[in-house]
Amino acid sequence: MNLKLIHKIFSIIAFLCISIFFSSTIIIEVFFNVEEILILRKLIIFPGLFILIPSMMILAISGKILSKKFVKNDAINKKQKRMPIIAFNGLLILIPSAIFLYNSSIYLKFDTTFYIVQSLELIAGLINIFLMYMNFKDSKKIYSSI
């Protein structure tokens, strides 16, 4: 399997994970009860993060290797500027938030702090969805130019 295909596959997996976490959080909060919130929070941790984290690592490594094979252009530069923001959101907001919200839901602690952290998680998730979408668009430009 070539590196370009690996990069594409894991970018789709990572994008779908974050999109599913985001949309299911909203749906569960609006339409379901406490038990379903706990189930969702558990699924986000496992298997969710155990799929997302390795996918993002493979994506970052393959992207770094692939970027060396292309002449630097505007699309590559834009992708490289977005990646630290995506990584920051993931490592410092999304993963800790997921763990906090899971632990809170175990103890049925749905207080103001829970909803503040969840709001922060949703905002960071939406930012990452948008930035990853922009990376998809720039990838099309990169691959169409070769």
PDB file of C-alpha atoms in Angstrom:
ATOM      1  CA  MET A   1       0.000   0.000   0.000  1.00  0.00           C
ATOM      2  CA  ASN A   2       1.464   3.378  -0.906  1.00  0.00           C
ATOM      3  CA  LEU A   3       1.933   6.225   1.536  1.00  0.00           C
ATOM      4  CA  LYS A   4      -0.510   8.529  -0.262  1.00  0.00           C
ATOM      5  CA  LEU A   5      -3.277   5.935   0.141  1.00  0.00           C
ATOM      6  CA  ILE A   6      -2.402   5.371   3.816  1.00  0.00           C
ATOM      7  CA  HIS A   7      -2.548   9.141   4.401  1.00  0.00           C
ATOM      8  CA  LYS A   8      -5.920   9.355   2.663  1.00  0.00           C
ATOM      9  CA  ILE A   9      -7.418   6.410   4.593  1.00  0.00           C
ATOM     10  CA  PHE A  10      -6.324   7.684   7.993  1.00  0.00           C
ATOM     11  CA  SER A  11      -7.423  11.228   7.247  1.00  0.00           C
ATOM     12  CA  ILE A  12     -10.900   9.894   6.503  1.00  0.00           C
ATOM     13  CA  ILE A  13     -10.893   7.765   9.666  1.00  0.00           C
ATOM     14  CA  ALA A  14      -9.800  10.721  11.842  1.00  0.00           C
ATOM     15  CA  PHE A  15     -12.310  13.075  10.223  1.00  0.00           C
ATOM     16  CA  LEU A  16     -15.137  10.566  10.690  1.00  0.00           C
ATOM     17  CA  CYS A  17     -14.192   9.950  14.340  1.00  0.00           C
ATOM     18  CA  ILE A  18     -14.284  13.627  15.228  1.00  0.00           C
ATOM     19  CA  SER A  19     -17.460  14.198  13.203  1.00  0.00           C
ATOM     20  CA  ILE A  20     -19.193  11.227  14.824  1.00  0.00           C
ATOM     21  CA  PHE A  21     -18.121  12.315  18.328  1.00  0.00           C
ATOM     22  CA  PHE A  22     -19.435  15.818  17.629  1.00  0.00           C
ATOM     23  CA  SER A  23     -22.773  14.885  16.050  1.00  0.00           C
ATOM     24  CA  SER A  24     -23.546  12.049  18.457  1.00  0.00           C
ATOM     25  CA  THR A  25     -22.891  14.337  21.442  1.00  0.00           C
ATOM     26  CA  ILE A  26     -25.446  16.838  20.171  1.00  0.00           C
ATOM     27  CA  ILE A  27     -28.007  14.144  19.287  1.00  0.00           C
ATOM     28  CA  ILE A  28     -27.636  12.315  22.608  1.00  0.00           C
ATOM     29  CA  GLU A  29     -27.864  15.539  24.633  1.00  0.00           C
ATOM     30  CA  VAL A  30     -30.994  16.688  22.836  1.00  0.00           C
ATOM     31  CA  PHE A  31     -32.955  13.466  22.405  1.00  0.00           C
ATOM     32  CA  PHE A  32     -31.800  10.924  24.984  1.00  0.00           C
ATOM     33  CA  ASN A  33     -31.405  10.451  28.724  1.00  0.00           C
ATOM     34  CA  VAL A  34     -28.591  10.092  31.259  1.00  0.00           C
ATOM     35  CA  GLU A  35     -27.973   6.394  30.563  1.00  0.00           C
ATOM     36  CA  GLU A  36     -27.387   7.065  26.874  1.00  0.00           C
ATOM     37  CA  ILE A  37     -25.041   9.958  27.712  1.00  0.00           C
ATOM     38  CA  LEU A  38     -22.962   7.563  29.801  1.00  0.00           C
ATOM     39  CA  ILE A  39     -22.916   4.978  26.997  1.00  0.00           C
ATOM     40  CA  LEU A  40     -21.824   7.619  24.485  1.00  0.00           C
ATOM     41  CA  ARG A  41     -19.108   8.954  26.781  1.00  0.00           C
ATOM     42  CA  LYS A  42     -17.814   5.403  27.285  1.00  0.00           C
ATOM     43  CA  LEU A  43     -17.804   4.739  23.507  1.00  0.00           C
ATOM     44  CA  ILE A  44     -15.919   7.968  22.824  1.00  0.00           C
ATOM     45  CA  ILE A  45     -13.177   6.782  25.195  1.00  0.00           C
ATOM     46  CA  PHE A  46     -13.204   3.172  23.982  1.00  0.00           C
ATOM     47  CA  PRO A  47     -13.072   2.381  21.143  1.00  0.00           C
ATOM     48  CA  GLY A  48     -13.252   6.020  19.952  1.00  0.00           C
ATOM     49  CA  LEU A  49      -9.976   7.463  21.231  1.00  0.00           C
ATOM     50  CA  PHE A  50      -8.217   4.154  20.593  1.00  0.00           C
ATOM     51  CA  ILE A  51      -9.099   4.584  16.916  1.00  0.00           C
ATOM     52  CA  LEU A  52      -8.643   8.358  16.688  1.00  0.00           C
ATOM     53  CA  ILE A  53      -5.274   8.779  18.416  1.00  0.00           C
ATOM     54  CA  PRO A  54      -3.329   6.210  16.338  1.00  0.00           C
ATOM     55  CA  SER A  55      -5.069   7.503  13.199  1.00  0.00           C
ATOM     56  CA  MET A  56      -3.930  11.055  13.933  1.00  0.00           C
ATOM     57  CA  MET A  57      -0.385   9.835  14.630  1.00  0.00           C
ATOM     58  CA  ILE A  58      -0.232   7.903  11.346  1.00  0.00           C
ATOM     59  CA  LEU A  59      -1.772  10.877   9.571  1.00  0.00           C
ATOM     60  CA  ALA A  60       0.828  13.281  10.996  1.00  0.00           C
ATOM     61  CA  ILE A  61       3.768  11.008  10.176  1.00  0.00           C
ATOM     62  CA  SER A  62       2.579  10.191   6.667  1.00  0.00           C
ATOM     63  CA  GLY A  63       1.791  13.861   6.011  1.00  0.00           C
ATOM     64  CA  LYS A  64       5.263  14.905   7.120  1.00  0.00           C
ATOM     65  CA  ILE A  65       6.890  12.331   4.828  1.00  0.00           C
ATOM     66  CA  LEU A  66       4.626  13.179   1.893  1.00  0.00           C
ATOM     67  CA  SER A  67       5.190  16.924   2.249  1.00  0.00           C
ATOM     68  CA  LYS A  68       8.908  16.360   1.627  1.00  0.00           C
ATOM     69  CA  LYS A  69       8.129  14.740  -1.726  1.00  0.00           C
ATOM     70  CA  PHE A  70       6.355  17.815  -3.097  1.00  0.00           C
ATOM     71  CA  VAL A  71       7.639  21.230  -4.000  1.00  0.00           C
ATOM     72  CA  LYS A  72       6.435  23.585  -1.292  1.00  0.00           C
ATOM     73  CA  ASN A  73       3.350  25.417  -2.459  1.00  0.00           C
ATOM     74  CA  ASP A  74       0.519  27.413  -0.951  1.00  0.00           C
ATOM     75  CA  ALA A  75      -1.703  24.367  -0.317  1.00  0.00           C
ATOM     76  CA  ILE A  76       1.044  22.467   1.546  1.00  0.00           C
ATOM     77  CA  ASN A  77       1.929  25.562   3.573  1.00  0.00           C
ATOM     78  CA  LYS A  78      -1.707  26.041   4.581  1.00  0.00           C
ATOM     79  CA  LYS A  79      -2.015  22.391   5.648  1.00  0.00           C
ATOM     80  CA  GLN A  80       1.182  22.662   7.690  1.00  0.00           C
ATOM     81  CA  LYS A  81      -0.143  25.763   9.455  1.00  0.00           C
ATOM     82  CA  ARG A  82      -3.440  24.059  10.327  1.00  0.00           C
ATOM     83  CA  MET A  83      -1.931  20.877  11.739  1.00  0.00           C
ATOM     84  CA  PRO A  84      -0.544  22.403  14.972  1.00  0.00           C
ATOM     85  CA  ILE A  85      -3.992  23.869  15.699  1.00  0.00           C
ATOM     86  CA  ILE A  86      -5.649  20.497  15.084  1.00  0.00           C
ATOM     87  CA  ALA A  87      -3.055  18.773  17.292  1.00  0.00           C
ATOM     88  CA  PHE A  88      -3.375  21.421  20.036  1.00  0.00           C
ATOM     89  CA  ASN A  89      -7.171  21.084  20.072  1.00  0.00           C
ATOM     90  CA  GLY A  90      -6.926  17.307  20.160  1.00  0.00           C
ATOM     91  CA  LEU A  91      -4.234  16.916  22.798  1.00  0.00           C
ATOM     92  CA  LEU A  92      -5.085  19.796  25.103  1.00  0.00           C
ATOM     93  CA  ILE A  93      -8.859  20.146  24.740  1.00  0.00           C
ATOM     94  CA  LEU A  94     -10.606  17.175  23.108  1.00  0.00           C
ATOM     95  CA  ILE A  95      -8.877  14.233  24.812  1.00  0.00           C
ATOM     96  CA  PRO A  96      -8.879  15.749  28.341  1.00  0.00           C
ATOM     97  CA  SER A  97     -12.493  16.867  27.834  1.00  0.00           C
ATOM     98  CA  ALA A  98     -13.554  13.379  26.743  1.00  0.00           C
ATOM     99  CA  ILE A  99     -11.939  11.857  29.830  1.00  0.00           C
ATOM    100  CA  PHE A 100     -13.417  14.489  32.162  1.00  0.00           C
ATOM    101  CA  LEU A 101     -16.911  14.132  30.671  1.00  0.00           C
ATOM    102  CA  TYR A 102     -16.743  10.348  30.875  1.00  0.00           C
ATOM    103  CA  ASN A 103     -15.689  10.492  34.536  1.00  0.00           C
ATOM    104  CA  SER A 104     -18.403  13.038  35.313  1.00  0.00           C
ATOM    105  CA  SER A 105     -21.052  10.928  33.608  1.00  0.00           C
ATOM    106  CA  ILE A 106     -20.035   7.829  35.594  1.00  0.00           C
ATOM    107  CA  TYR A 107     -20.920   9.722  38.788  1.00  0.00           C
ATOM    108  CA  LEU A 108     -23.979  11.336  37.174  1.00  0.00           C
ATOM    109  CA  LYS A 109     -22.408  14.725  37.783  1.00  0.00           C
ATOM    110  CA  PHE A 110     -24.135  16.789  35.092  1.00  0.00           C
ATOM    111  CA  ASP A 111     -23.468  20.184  36.579  1.00  0.00           C
ATOM    112  CA  THR A 112     -22.383  23.537  35.202  1.00  0.00           C
ATOM    113  CA  THR A 113     -18.760  22.379  34.893  1.00  0.00           C
ATOM    114  CA  PHE A 114     -19.866  19.366  32.824  1.00  0.00           C
ATOM    115  CA  TYR A 115     -21.726  21.582  30.369  1.00  0.00           C
ATOM    116  CA  ILE A 116     -18.940  24.175  30.183  1.00  0.00           C
ATOM    117  CA  VAL A 117     -16.396  21.460  29.379  1.00  0.00           C
ATOM    118  CA  GLN A 118     -18.794  19.871  26.907  1.00  0.00           C
ATOM    119  CA  SER A 119     -19.316  23.243  25.196  1.00  0.00           C
ATOM    120  CA  LEU A 120     -15.558  23.725  24.981  1.00  0.00           C
ATOM    121  CA  GLU A 121     -15.231  20.205  23.569  1.00  0.00           C
ATOM    122  CA  LEU A 122     -17.900  20.896  20.943  1.00  0.00           C
ATOM    123  CA  ILE A 123     -16.283  24.179  19.898  1.00  0.00           C
ATOM    124  CA  ALA A 124     -12.822  22.576  19.597  1.00  0.00           C
ATOM    125  CA  GLY A 125     -14.348  19.631  17.735  1.00  0.00           C
ATOM    126  CA  LEU A 126     -16.115  21.919  15.281  1.00  0.00           C
ATOM    127  CA  ILE A 127     -12.889  23.848  14.703  1.00  0.00           C
ATOM    128  CA  ASN A 128     -11.039  20.598  14.005  1.00  0.00           C
ATOM    129  CA  ILE A 129     -13.779  19.389  11.635  1.00  0.00           C
ATOM    130  CA  PHE A 130     -13.517  22.659   9.706  1.00  0.00           C
ATOM    131  CA  LEU A 131      -9.697  22.636   9.614  1.00  0.00           C
ATOM    132  CA  MET A 132      -9.608  18.996   8.512  1.00  0.00           C
ATOM    133  CA  TYR A 133     -12.148  19.764   5.789  1.00  0.00           C
ATOM    134  CA  MET A 134      -9.907  22.602   4.590  1.00  0.00           C
ATOM    135  CA  ASN A 135      -6.985  20.165   4.557  1.00  0.00           C
ATOM    136  CA  PHE A 136      -9.032  17.793   2.365  1.00  0.00           C
ATOM    137  CA  LYS A 137      -9.644  20.631  -0.085  1.00  0.00           C
ATOM    138  CA  ASP A 138      -5.959  21.536  -0.161  1.00  0.00           C
ATOM    139  CA  SER A 139      -4.992  17.886  -0.624  1.00  0.00           C
ATOM    140  CA  LYS A 140      -7.111  17.794  -3.779  1.00  0.00           C
ATOM    141  CA  LYS A 141      -5.197  20.836  -5.058  1.00  0.00           C
ATOM    142  CA  ILE A 142      -1.859  19.224  -4.231  1.00  0.00           C
ATOM    143  CA  TYR A 143      -2.655  15.908  -5.905  1.00  0.00           C
ATOM    144  CA  SER A 144      -4.293  17.491  -8.934  1.00  0.00           C
ATOM    145  CA  SER A 145      -1.142  19.522  -9.617  1.00  0.00           C
ATOM    146  CA  ILE A 146       1.059  16.444 -10.026  1.00  0.00           C
TER     147      ILE A 146
END
